[in-house]
Coordinates of C-alpha atoms in Angstrom, one line a residue:
X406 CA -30.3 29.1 9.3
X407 CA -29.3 26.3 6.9
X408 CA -25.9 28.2 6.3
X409 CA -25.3 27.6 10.0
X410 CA -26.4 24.3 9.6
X411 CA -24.4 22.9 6.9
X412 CA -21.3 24.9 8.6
X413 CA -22.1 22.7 11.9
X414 CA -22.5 19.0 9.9
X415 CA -19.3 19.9 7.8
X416 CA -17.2 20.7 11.0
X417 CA -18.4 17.8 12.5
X418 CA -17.5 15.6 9.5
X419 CA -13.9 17.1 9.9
X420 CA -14.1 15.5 13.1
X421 CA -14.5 12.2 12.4
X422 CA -17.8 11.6 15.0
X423 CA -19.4 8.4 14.6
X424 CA -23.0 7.5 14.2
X425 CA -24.6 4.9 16.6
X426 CA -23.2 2.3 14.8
X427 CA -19.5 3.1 15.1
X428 CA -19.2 3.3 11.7
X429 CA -17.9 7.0 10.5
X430 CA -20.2 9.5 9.3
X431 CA -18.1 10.5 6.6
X432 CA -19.4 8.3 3.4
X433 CA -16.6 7.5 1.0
X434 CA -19.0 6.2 -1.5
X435 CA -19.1 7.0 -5.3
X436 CA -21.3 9.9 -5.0
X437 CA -18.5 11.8 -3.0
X438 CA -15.4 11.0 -5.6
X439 CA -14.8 9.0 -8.4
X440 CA -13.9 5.7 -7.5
X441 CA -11.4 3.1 -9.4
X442 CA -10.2 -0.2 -8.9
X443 CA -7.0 -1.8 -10.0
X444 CA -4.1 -4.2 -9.4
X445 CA -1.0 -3.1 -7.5
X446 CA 2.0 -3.8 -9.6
X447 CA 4.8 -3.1 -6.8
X448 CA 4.6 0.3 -6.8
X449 CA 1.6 1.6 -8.2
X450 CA -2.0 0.6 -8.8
X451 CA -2.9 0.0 -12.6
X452 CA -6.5 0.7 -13.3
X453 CA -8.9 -1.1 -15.9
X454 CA -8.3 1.7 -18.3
X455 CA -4.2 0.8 -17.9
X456 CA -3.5 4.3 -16.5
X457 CA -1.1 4.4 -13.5
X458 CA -2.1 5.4 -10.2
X459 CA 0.9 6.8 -7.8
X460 CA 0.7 4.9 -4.5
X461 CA 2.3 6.6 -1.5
X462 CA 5.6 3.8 -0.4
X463 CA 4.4 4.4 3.2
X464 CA 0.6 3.0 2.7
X465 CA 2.1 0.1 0.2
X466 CA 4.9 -0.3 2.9
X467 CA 2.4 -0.7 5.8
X468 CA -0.2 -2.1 4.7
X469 CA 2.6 -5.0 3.3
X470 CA 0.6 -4.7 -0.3
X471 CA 1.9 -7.8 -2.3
X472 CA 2.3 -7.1 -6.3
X473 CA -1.1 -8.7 -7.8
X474 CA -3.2 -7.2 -4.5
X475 CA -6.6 -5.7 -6.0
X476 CA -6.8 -1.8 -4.3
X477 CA -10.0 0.4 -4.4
X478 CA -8.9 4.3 -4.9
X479 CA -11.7 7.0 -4.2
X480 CA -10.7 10.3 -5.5
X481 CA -13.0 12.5 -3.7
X482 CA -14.4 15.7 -4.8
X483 CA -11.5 17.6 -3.4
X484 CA -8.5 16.0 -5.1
X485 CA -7.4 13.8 -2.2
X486 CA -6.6 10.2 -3.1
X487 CA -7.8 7.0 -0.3
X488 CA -6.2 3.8 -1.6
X489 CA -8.0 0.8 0.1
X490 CA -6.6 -3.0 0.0
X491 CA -10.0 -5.0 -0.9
X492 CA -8.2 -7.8 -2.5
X493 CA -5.6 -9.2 -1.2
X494 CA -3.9 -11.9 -3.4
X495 CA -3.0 -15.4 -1.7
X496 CA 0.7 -15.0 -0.4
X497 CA 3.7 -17.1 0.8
X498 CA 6.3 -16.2 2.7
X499 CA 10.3 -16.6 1.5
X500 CA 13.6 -15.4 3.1
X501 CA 16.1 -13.6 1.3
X502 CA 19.6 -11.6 1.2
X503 CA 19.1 -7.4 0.7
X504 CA 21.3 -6.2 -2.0
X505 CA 21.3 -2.6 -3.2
X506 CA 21.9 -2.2 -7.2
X507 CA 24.1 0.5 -8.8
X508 CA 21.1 2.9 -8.6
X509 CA 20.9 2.4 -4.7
X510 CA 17.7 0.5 -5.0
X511 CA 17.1 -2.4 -2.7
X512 CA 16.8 -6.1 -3.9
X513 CA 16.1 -9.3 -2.3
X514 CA 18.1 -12.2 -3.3
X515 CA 17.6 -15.5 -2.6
X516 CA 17.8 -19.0 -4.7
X517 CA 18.7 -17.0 -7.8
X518 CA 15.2 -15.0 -8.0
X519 CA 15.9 -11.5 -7.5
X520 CA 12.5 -9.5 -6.5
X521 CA 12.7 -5.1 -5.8
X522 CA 11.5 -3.7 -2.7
X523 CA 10.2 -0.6 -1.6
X524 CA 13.1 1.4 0.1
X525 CA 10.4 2.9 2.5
X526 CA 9.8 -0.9 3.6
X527 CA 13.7 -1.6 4.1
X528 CA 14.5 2.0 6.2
X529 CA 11.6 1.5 8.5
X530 CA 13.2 -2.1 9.2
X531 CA 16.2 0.0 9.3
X532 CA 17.4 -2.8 7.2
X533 CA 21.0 -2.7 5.0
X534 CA 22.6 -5.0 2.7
X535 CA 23.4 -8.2 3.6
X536 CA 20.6 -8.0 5.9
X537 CA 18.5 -11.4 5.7
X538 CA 15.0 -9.8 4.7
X539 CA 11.3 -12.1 5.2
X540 CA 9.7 -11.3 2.4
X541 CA 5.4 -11.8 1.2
X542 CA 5.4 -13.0 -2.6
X543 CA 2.5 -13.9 -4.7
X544 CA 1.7 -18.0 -3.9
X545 CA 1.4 -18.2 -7.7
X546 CA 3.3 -16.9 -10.5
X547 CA 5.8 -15.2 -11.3
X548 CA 6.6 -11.3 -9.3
X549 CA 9.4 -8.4 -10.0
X550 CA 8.3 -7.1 -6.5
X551 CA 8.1 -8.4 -3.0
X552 CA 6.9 -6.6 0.0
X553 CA 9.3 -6.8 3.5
X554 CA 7.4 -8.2 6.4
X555 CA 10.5 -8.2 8.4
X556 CA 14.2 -8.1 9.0
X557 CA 16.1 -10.4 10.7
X558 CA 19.8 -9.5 12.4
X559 CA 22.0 -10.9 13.7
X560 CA 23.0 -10.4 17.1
X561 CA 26.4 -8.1 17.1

């Protein structure tokens, strides 16, 4: 029957097969979710309509998403959010000094520029103050946030 038919492609959807092309079968395009794109300010993305949009610290803190970075967020028909980095903004790398502030927030320091950093990014280095943190920074501009690309130590 159709029922049993539907029942069959949705569980294989659930799956995650692939067609012949590798590619997923799974669609994320427009007609499955609303989709919105916006600019990451550090910690969330901001939309074209300036509403915020809560990004998860783990995706920002993997993914290494650099305040400025343009992100595509499909909100599909069930509520679930997919954030997706189609953007990125040119980058440079700086090195810096971890401070925490009287609210227990991480800061990197260095050359009298202060930029915040996602705490999820500093515990998965298992970084601490006075660590020496590498940081990725907007080439251009001016940024409140940088994201950690590493940690270096020193040898104990």
């Amino acid at each position: 029957t159709n029922e049993d038919e539907e029942r069959i492609r949705i569980s294989q959807i659930g799956r995650g097969d692939l067609d012949s092309t590798g590619e997923d079968e799974f669609d994320h395009s427009a007609d499955q979710g609303k989709v919105i794109e916006g600019v990451f300010d550090g910690e969330n993305m901001i939309g074209p309509d300036g509403k915020q949009y809560s990004v998860p610290a783990n995706y920002a803190s993997k993914s290494k998403l650099v305040e400025g970075d343009i992100l595509k967020l499909v909100i599909t028909d069930r509520g679930t959010f997919v954030y997706k980095q189609i953007g990125p903004i040119e980058r440079i790398r700086a090195v810096a000094t971890l401070e925490k502030d009287g609210q227990g927030n991480f800061l990197a320091v260095a050359d009298g520029k202060k930029w915040r950093v996602l705490s999820a990014s500093v515990t998965y280095y298992k970084g601490k103050a006075d660590d020496e943190v590498v940081l990725l920074i907007p080439k251009t501009g001016e940024s409140k946030w940088a994201a950690v690309e590493n940690i270096i130590r020193d040898k104990e």
